[in-house]
């Protein structure tokens, strides 16, 4: 019986202590945070990431849209104090999307290296599941 | 008379794009901005230096020499892309020029992590760009051409390029007179209030012995 077991056992990596039987390498929870000022580029990167992950059959929690932060700067238009008090209102909108994956870190590095658009910041945090 | 807003800033969301296209968290934003400013200054200084070198031979600065219309900067994680849009890229086509620029920029920017990637794009129709026209007018005014003639010549140059409207305004001590005034020449239409109209604008100071003349050029390129 032992011989039969050995015959059916999957090919083992040599000399690895703590090898988990089965197809799973240690899976991690990976959180990808995308921030940008332009919605078009951001949505494109999101879509690409989601497609890439689905193509590799990973468990993915779809792009969660965080509330947009609007940063205001309000200044007097005038260089001197004279005149009706007119104000300029400048704003910068920061959009943020969060994607959660459960997979090995190597796969994620592959996926994130493919899609790089200008103006989108990608942050990846890895936590053990 | 009211005050006119800068047409480039007015159209930033729609017809006009930002020249620096990168993202940084608000904590690190100021560093990125300073880098940008250094890069732009460095490039402009480099071109001015080389112009002076070239003109020492000829004793005349070529009016069709390099004019930068704009410099686009895109920053990714490990590279900075600098795209220089130039009207007549004569100087920069010489072989060593781009590498020299890269070296200069690397010194300025002090970036260990990031590679610089400089590319040069030739502007398709140089006489549609207000920057190039402004340089042309500056060159003429330095050679003591009467300012109205200079403006008219500039408008003639644009006739070949497809332009639907143009307005050139020169303000300051025109022809060295004591009392400053502003003169302007218009042709065609110039719908400044229409946001979907593509309007290019440039404000260029010219230093003369009498003081500074401000040249403002609005060009209405196309609708939508």
Coordinates of C-alpha atoms in Angstrom, one line a residue:
Chain A
X1 CA 0.0 0.0 0.0
X2 CA 2.8 2.3 0.8
X3 CA 4.1 1.7 -2.7
X4 CA 0.7 2.6 -4.2
X5 CA 0.7 5.8 -2.1
X6 CA 4.0 6.8 -3.4
X7 CA 2.9 6.1 -7.0
X8 CA 0.0 8.4 -6.6
X9 CA 1.7 11.2 -4.8
X10 CA 2.3 14.4 -6.7
X11 CA 5.9 15.2 -7.7
X12 CA 7.5 16.7 -4.6
X13 CA 9.9 19.5 -4.4
X14 CA 13.1 18.2 -3.0
X15 CA 14.1 18.9 0.5
X16 CA 11.5 21.5 1.4
X17 CA 10.4 21.4 5.0
X18 CA 6.8 22.4 5.7
X19 CA 5.6 21.6 2.2
X20 CA 1.8 21.7 2.1
X21 CA 0.4 18.7 0.2
X22 CA -1.8 19.9 -2.6
X23 CA -1.8 22.6 -5.3
X24 CA -1.9 25.6 -2.9
X25 CA 1.2 27.7 -2.3
X26 CA 0.6 29.9 0.7
X27 CA -2.1 32.4 -0.3
X28 CA -2.1 35.9 0.8
X29 CA -4.7 38.6 1.0
X30 CA -3.5 41.3 -1.3
X31 CA -5.0 44.8 -1.3
X32 CA -4.4 47.0 -4.3
X33 CA -5.2 50.7 -3.8
X34 CA -5.3 52.8 -6.9
X35 CA -5.5 56.6 -6.7
X36 CA -5.6 59.1 -9.4
X37 CA -6.9 62.5 -10.5
X38 CA -8.4 61.3 -13.7
X39 CA -11.3 58.9 -13.7
X40 CA -10.8 57.6 -17.2
X41 CA -7.3 56.3 -16.6
X42 CA -8.3 55.0 -13.2
X43 CA -11.2 53.0 -14.5
X44 CA -9.1 51.6 -17.3
X45 CA -6.4 50.3 -14.9
X46 CA -9.2 48.9 -12.7
X47 CA -10.8 47.1 -15.6
X48 CA -7.4 45.7 -16.7
X49 CA -6.6 44.4 -13.3
X50 CA -9.9 42.8 -12.8
X51 CA -9.7 41.1 -16.2
X52 CA -6.2 39.9 -15.6
X53 CA -7.2 38.4 -12.2
X54 CA -10.3 36.8 -13.6
X55 CA -8.2 35.3 -16.4
X56 CA -6.1 33.6 -13.8
X57 CA -9.1 32.5 -11.8
X58 CA -8.3 34.3 -8.7
X59 CA -10.8 35.3 -6.0
X60 CA -11.3 39.0 -6.5
X61 CA -13.4 41.5 -4.7
X62 CA -14.3 44.0 -7.3
X63 CA -13.2 47.6 -7.5
X64 CA -14.6 49.3 -4.4
X65 CA -15.0 53.0 -5.0
X66 CA -13.9 55.1 -2.1
X67 CA -15.5 58.6 -1.8
X68 CA -13.6 61.2 -3.9
X69 CA -11.6 63.7 -1.9
X70 CA -11.9 67.2 -3.1
X71 CA -9.1 69.4 -2.0
X72 CA -9.9 73.1 -2.1
X73 CA -7.7 76.1 -2.3
X74 CA -9.4 79.5 -2.2
X75 CA -7.4 82.6 -2.9
X76 CA -8.0 86.2 -3.6
X77 CA -7.7 86.9 -7.3
X78 CA -6.2 90.3 -6.7
X79 CA -2.4 90.7 -6.2
X80 CA -3.2 93.8 -4.0
X81 CA -6.0 94.4 -1.7
X82 CA -7.9 96.7 -4.0
X83 CA -11.2 96.1 -5.8
X84 CA -14.2 94.0 -5.1
X85 CA -13.3 90.9 -3.1
X86 CA -13.2 88.3 -5.8
X87 CA -11.9 84.8 -4.9
X88 CA -10.5 82.0 -7.0
X89 CA -11.7 78.5 -6.0
X90 CA -9.3 75.8 -7.1
X91 CA -10.0 72.2 -6.5
X92 CA -8.3 68.9 -7.0
X93 CA -10.3 65.7 -7.0
X94 CA -8.6 62.5 -5.9
X95 CA -10.4 59.3 -6.8
X96 CA -9.5 56.0 -5.0
X97 CA -10.4 52.4 -5.9
X98 CA -9.6 49.3 -3.8
X99 CA -9.3 45.8 -5.2
X100 CA -8.8 42.8 -3.0
X101 CA -7.3 39.6 -4.3
X102 CA -6.5 36.3 -2.7
X103 CA -3.5 34.7 -4.4
X104 CA 0.2 34.3 -4.3
X105 CA 2.4 37.4 -4.5
X106 CA 4.1 36.3 -7.7
X107 CA 1.0 36.3 -9.7
X108 CA 0.1 39.7 -8.5
X109 CA 3.5 41.1 -9.5
X110 CA 2.8 39.8 -13.0
X111 CA -0.5 41.4 -13.2
X112 CA 0.5 44.8 -11.8
X113 CA 3.5 45.0 -14.1
X114 CA 1.4 44.8 -17.2
X115 CA -1.0 47.7 -16.6
X116 CA 0.8 51.0 -16.0
X117 CA -1.0 54.1 -17.0
X118 CA 0.4 57.6 -16.4
X119 CA -1.2 59.5 -13.6
X120 CA -2.4 56.5 -11.6
X121 CA -0.7 55.5 -8.4
X122 CA -0.7 51.9 -7.4
X123 CA -0.1 50.7 -3.8
X124 CA 0.0 47.0 -2.9
X125 CA -0.3 45.7 0.6
X126 CA 0.1 42.0 1.4
X127 CA -1.3 40.4 4.5
X128 CA -1.2 36.7 5.3
X129 CA -4.6 35.0 5.0
Chain B
X1 CA -13.9 96.6 -19.4
X2 CA -13.8 93.3 -17.5
X3 CA -11.0 90.9 -16.8
X4 CA -10.4 88.0 -19.0
X5 CA -9.5 84.6 -17.7
X6 CA -6.6 82.7 -19.1
X7 CA -8.3 80.5 -21.8
X8 CA -6.0 77.6 -21.1
X9 CA -7.0 77.4 -17.5
X10 CA -10.6 77.9 -18.4
X11 CA -10.6 74.8 -20.6
X12 CA -8.5 72.5 -18.5
X13 CA -11.2 69.9 -18.0
X14 CA -12.3 69.6 -21.6
X15 CA -10.3 70.8 -24.5
X16 CA -7.0 71.5 -22.8
X17 CA -4.8 68.9 -21.1
X18 CA -2.5 69.3 -18.2
X19 CA 1.2 69.4 -19.2
X20 CA 2.3 67.6 -16.1
X21 CA 0.4 64.4 -15.7
X22 CA 1.3 62.5 -12.6
X23 CA -0.1 61.7 -9.2
X24 CA 1.3 62.0 -5.8
X25 CA -0.3 62.0 -2.4
X26 CA -0.7 65.5 -0.9
X27 CA 2.2 64.9 1.5
X28 CA 4.7 64.4 -1.4
X29 CA 3.1 66.7 -3.9
X30 CA 5.4 69.7 -3.3
X31 CA 8.6 67.6 -4.0
X32 CA 7.1 66.5 -7.3
X33 CA 6.2 70.0 -8.2
X34 CA 9.7 71.3 -7.5
X35 CA 11.2 68.5 -9.6
X36 CA 9.0 69.5 -12.4
X37 CA 10.1 73.1 -12.1
X38 CA 13.7 72.2 -12.1
X39 CA 13.3 70.0 -15.2
X40 CA 11.6 72.8 -17.1
X41 CA 14.1 75.4 -16.2
X42 CA 17.0 73.2 -17.0
X43 CA 15.7 72.5 -20.5
X44 CA 15.1 76.1 -21.2
X45 CA 18.5 77.1 -20.0
X46 CA 20.1 74.4 -22.1
X47 CA 18.4 75.7 -25.3
X48 CA 19.3 79.3 -24.5
X49 CA 22.9 78.4 -23.9
X50 CA 23.1 76.6 -27.2
X51 CA 21.4 79.4 -29.0
X52 CA 24.1 81.8 -27.8
X53 CA 26.8 79.4 -28.9
X54 CA 25.3 79.2 -32.3
X55 CA 24.7 82.9 -32.8
X56 CA 28.3 83.8 -31.9
X57 CA 29.3 82.5 -35.3
X58 CA 26.6 84.2 -37.3
X59 CA 26.1 87.4 -35.3
X60 CA 22.3 86.9 -35.8
X61 CA 20.0 84.7 -33.9
X62 CA 18.0 82.7 -36.4
X63 CA 14.4 83.5 -36.2
X64 CA 13.6 79.9 -37.1
X65 CA 15.5 78.4 -34.3
X66 CA 14.1 76.2 -31.6
X67 CA 11.1 77.3 -29.8
X68 CA 9.6 75.0 -27.2
X69 CA 5.9 75.0 -27.3
X70 CA 5.5 73.0 -24.2
X71 CA 7.1 70.3 -22.1
X72 CA 5.1 67.3 -21.0
X73 CA 6.1 65.4 -17.9
X74 CA 4.7 62.1 -17.0
X75 CA 5.9 60.3 -13.9
X76 CA 5.6 56.6 -13.3
X77 CA 7.0 54.5 -10.5
X78 CA 10.5 54.2 -11.9
X79 CA 10.7 56.5 -14.9
X80 CA 10.1 60.1 -15.7
X81 CA 9.0 60.7 -19.3
X82 CA 9.8 64.2 -20.6
X83 CA 8.3 65.0 -24.0
X84 CA 9.6 68.3 -25.5
X85 CA 7.4 69.7 -28.2
X86 CA 9.5 71.9 -30.4
X87 CA 8.8 73.9 -33.5
X88 CA 12.0 73.7 -35.5
X89 CA 14.2 71.1 -33.9
X90 CA 17.5 71.9 -35.6
X91 CA 19.9 72.1 -32.6
X92 CA 18.5 69.1 -30.8
X93 CA 18.8 66.8 -33.9
X94 CA 22.6 66.9 -33.5
X95 CA 23.8 63.7 -32.1
X96 CA 25.2 64.5 -28.7
X97 CA 22.5 66.9 -27.8
X98 CA 19.9 64.7 -26.2
X99 CA 22.5 62.8 -24.1
X100 CA 23.9 66.1 -22.9
X101 CA 20.4 67.2 -21.9
X102 CA 19.9 63.9 -20.1
X103 CA 23.1 64.4 -18.1
X104 CA 22.2 67.9 -17.2
X105 CA 18.8 66.9 -16.0
X106 CA 20.1 64.0 -14.0
X107 CA 22.4 66.4 -12.1
X108 CA 19.5 68.7 -11.4
X109 CA 16.9 66.2 -10.4
X110 CA 19.2 64.1 -8.2
X111 CA 17.1 61.1 -8.7
X112 CA 18.6 57.8 -7.8
X113 CA 15.5 55.7 -8.2
X114 CA 14.2 57.1 -11.4
X115 CA 15.3 56.9 -15.0
X116 CA 14.8 59.9 -17.2
X117 CA 13.4 59.3 -20.6
X118 CA 13.5 62.3 -22.9
X119 CA 11.8 62.4 -26.3
X120 CA 11.4 65.2 -28.7
X121 CA 8.3 65.7 -30.8
X122 CA 8.1 68.1 -33.7
X123 CA 5.1 70.2 -33.7
X124 CA 3.0 69.6 -36.8
X125 CA 2.1 73.1 -37.8
X126 CA 4.6 75.5 -36.1
X127 CA 2.7 78.6 -37.1
X128 CA -0.4 77.5 -35.3
X129 CA 1.4 77.6 -32.0
X130 CA 1.2 81.0 -30.2
X131 CA 4.7 80.4 -28.6
X132 CA 6.4 80.3 -31.9
X133 CA 4.6 83.3 -33.2
X134 CA 5.5 85.2 -30.1
X135 CA 9.2 84.4 -30.6
X136 CA 8.9 85.6 -34.1
X137 CA 7.4 88.9 -33.0
X138 CA 10.1 89.3 -30.4
X139 CA 12.8 88.7 -32.9
X140 CA 11.2 91.4 -35.2
X141 CA 10.8 93.9 -32.4
X142 CA 14.4 93.5 -31.4
X143 CA 15.4 94.4 -34.9
X144 CA 13.5 97.6 -34.5
X145 CA 10.7 96.8 -36.9
X146 CA 7.6 98.9 -36.3
X147 CA 5.3 96.9 -34.0
X148 CA 2.3 97.0 -36.3
X149 CA 4.3 95.6 -39.2
X150 CA 5.6 92.9 -36.9
X151 CA 2.0 91.9 -35.9
X152 CA 0.9 91.9 -39.5
X153 CA 3.8 89.8 -40.6
X154 CA 3.0 87.3 -37.9
X155 CA -0.6 87.1 -39.0
X156 CA 0.5 86.5 -42.6
X157 CA 2.5 83.5 -41.4
X158 CA -0.6 82.0 -40.0
X159 CA -2.5 82.3 -43.2
X160 CA -0.9 79.1 -44.5
X161 CA -1.8 77.2 -41.4
X162 CA -5.6 76.6 -41.0
X163 CA -6.7 79.1 -38.4
X164 CA -10.1 80.3 -37.8
X165 CA -9.2 83.3 -35.8
X166 CA -6.3 85.1 -34.2
X167 CA -5.7 88.1 -31.9
X168 CA -2.4 89.6 -31.1
X169 CA -2.1 92.2 -28.4
X170 CA 1.1 94.1 -27.6
X171 CA 1.2 96.3 -24.5
X172 CA 3.9 98.6 -23.1
X173 CA 6.1 101.3 -24.4
X174 CA 5.4 100.8 -28.0
X175 CA 8.1 102.4 -30.2
X176 CA 9.8 103.6 -27.1
X177 CA 7.1 106.2 -26.3
X178 CA 6.9 107.5 -22.8
X179 CA 3.2 106.7 -22.4
X180 CA 2.5 103.0 -22.6
X181 CA -0.5 101.7 -24.4
X182 CA -1.9 98.5 -25.7
X183 CA -2.5 97.7 -29.4
X184 CA -4.2 94.7 -30.8
X185 CA -5.0 93.2 -34.2
X186 CA -7.8 90.7 -34.7
X187 CA -8.7 88.5 -37.6
X188 CA -11.5 86.0 -37.9
X189 CA -13.5 84.7 -34.9
X190 CA -12.4 84.2 -31.4
X191 CA -15.1 82.8 -29.2
X192 CA -13.5 83.1 -25.7
X193 CA -16.7 82.2 -23.9
X194 CA -17.2 78.9 -25.8
X195 CA -15.6 76.2 -23.8
X196 CA -15.6 73.6 -26.5
X197 CA -13.6 75.9 -28.8
X198 CA -10.0 75.0 -28.9
X199 CA -8.1 78.2 -28.2
X200 CA -4.4 78.4 -27.8
X201 CA -2.9 81.2 -25.7
X202 CA 0.5 82.5 -24.9
X203 CA 1.8 85.4 -22.9
X204 CA 5.3 86.3 -23.7
X205 CA 7.4 89.2 -22.3
X206 CA 9.9 91.0 -24.5
X207 CA 12.7 93.0 -23.0
X208 CA 13.6 96.1 -24.9
X209 CA 15.8 99.0 -23.9
X210 CA 12.7 101.0 -22.9
X211 CA 11.3 98.3 -20.7
X212 CA 9.2 95.2 -21.1
X213 CA 6.6 94.7 -23.7
X214 CA 3.9 92.1 -23.1
X215 CA 2.8 90.1 -26.1
X216 CA -0.4 88.1 -25.8
X217 CA -1.6 85.8 -28.6
X218 CA -4.9 84.0 -28.8
X219 CA -5.4 81.5 -31.7
X220 CA -8.7 79.9 -32.4
X221 CA -7.8 76.6 -33.9
X222 CA -11.0 74.6 -34.4
X223 CA -14.3 74.1 -32.8
X224 CA -14.7 70.9 -30.8

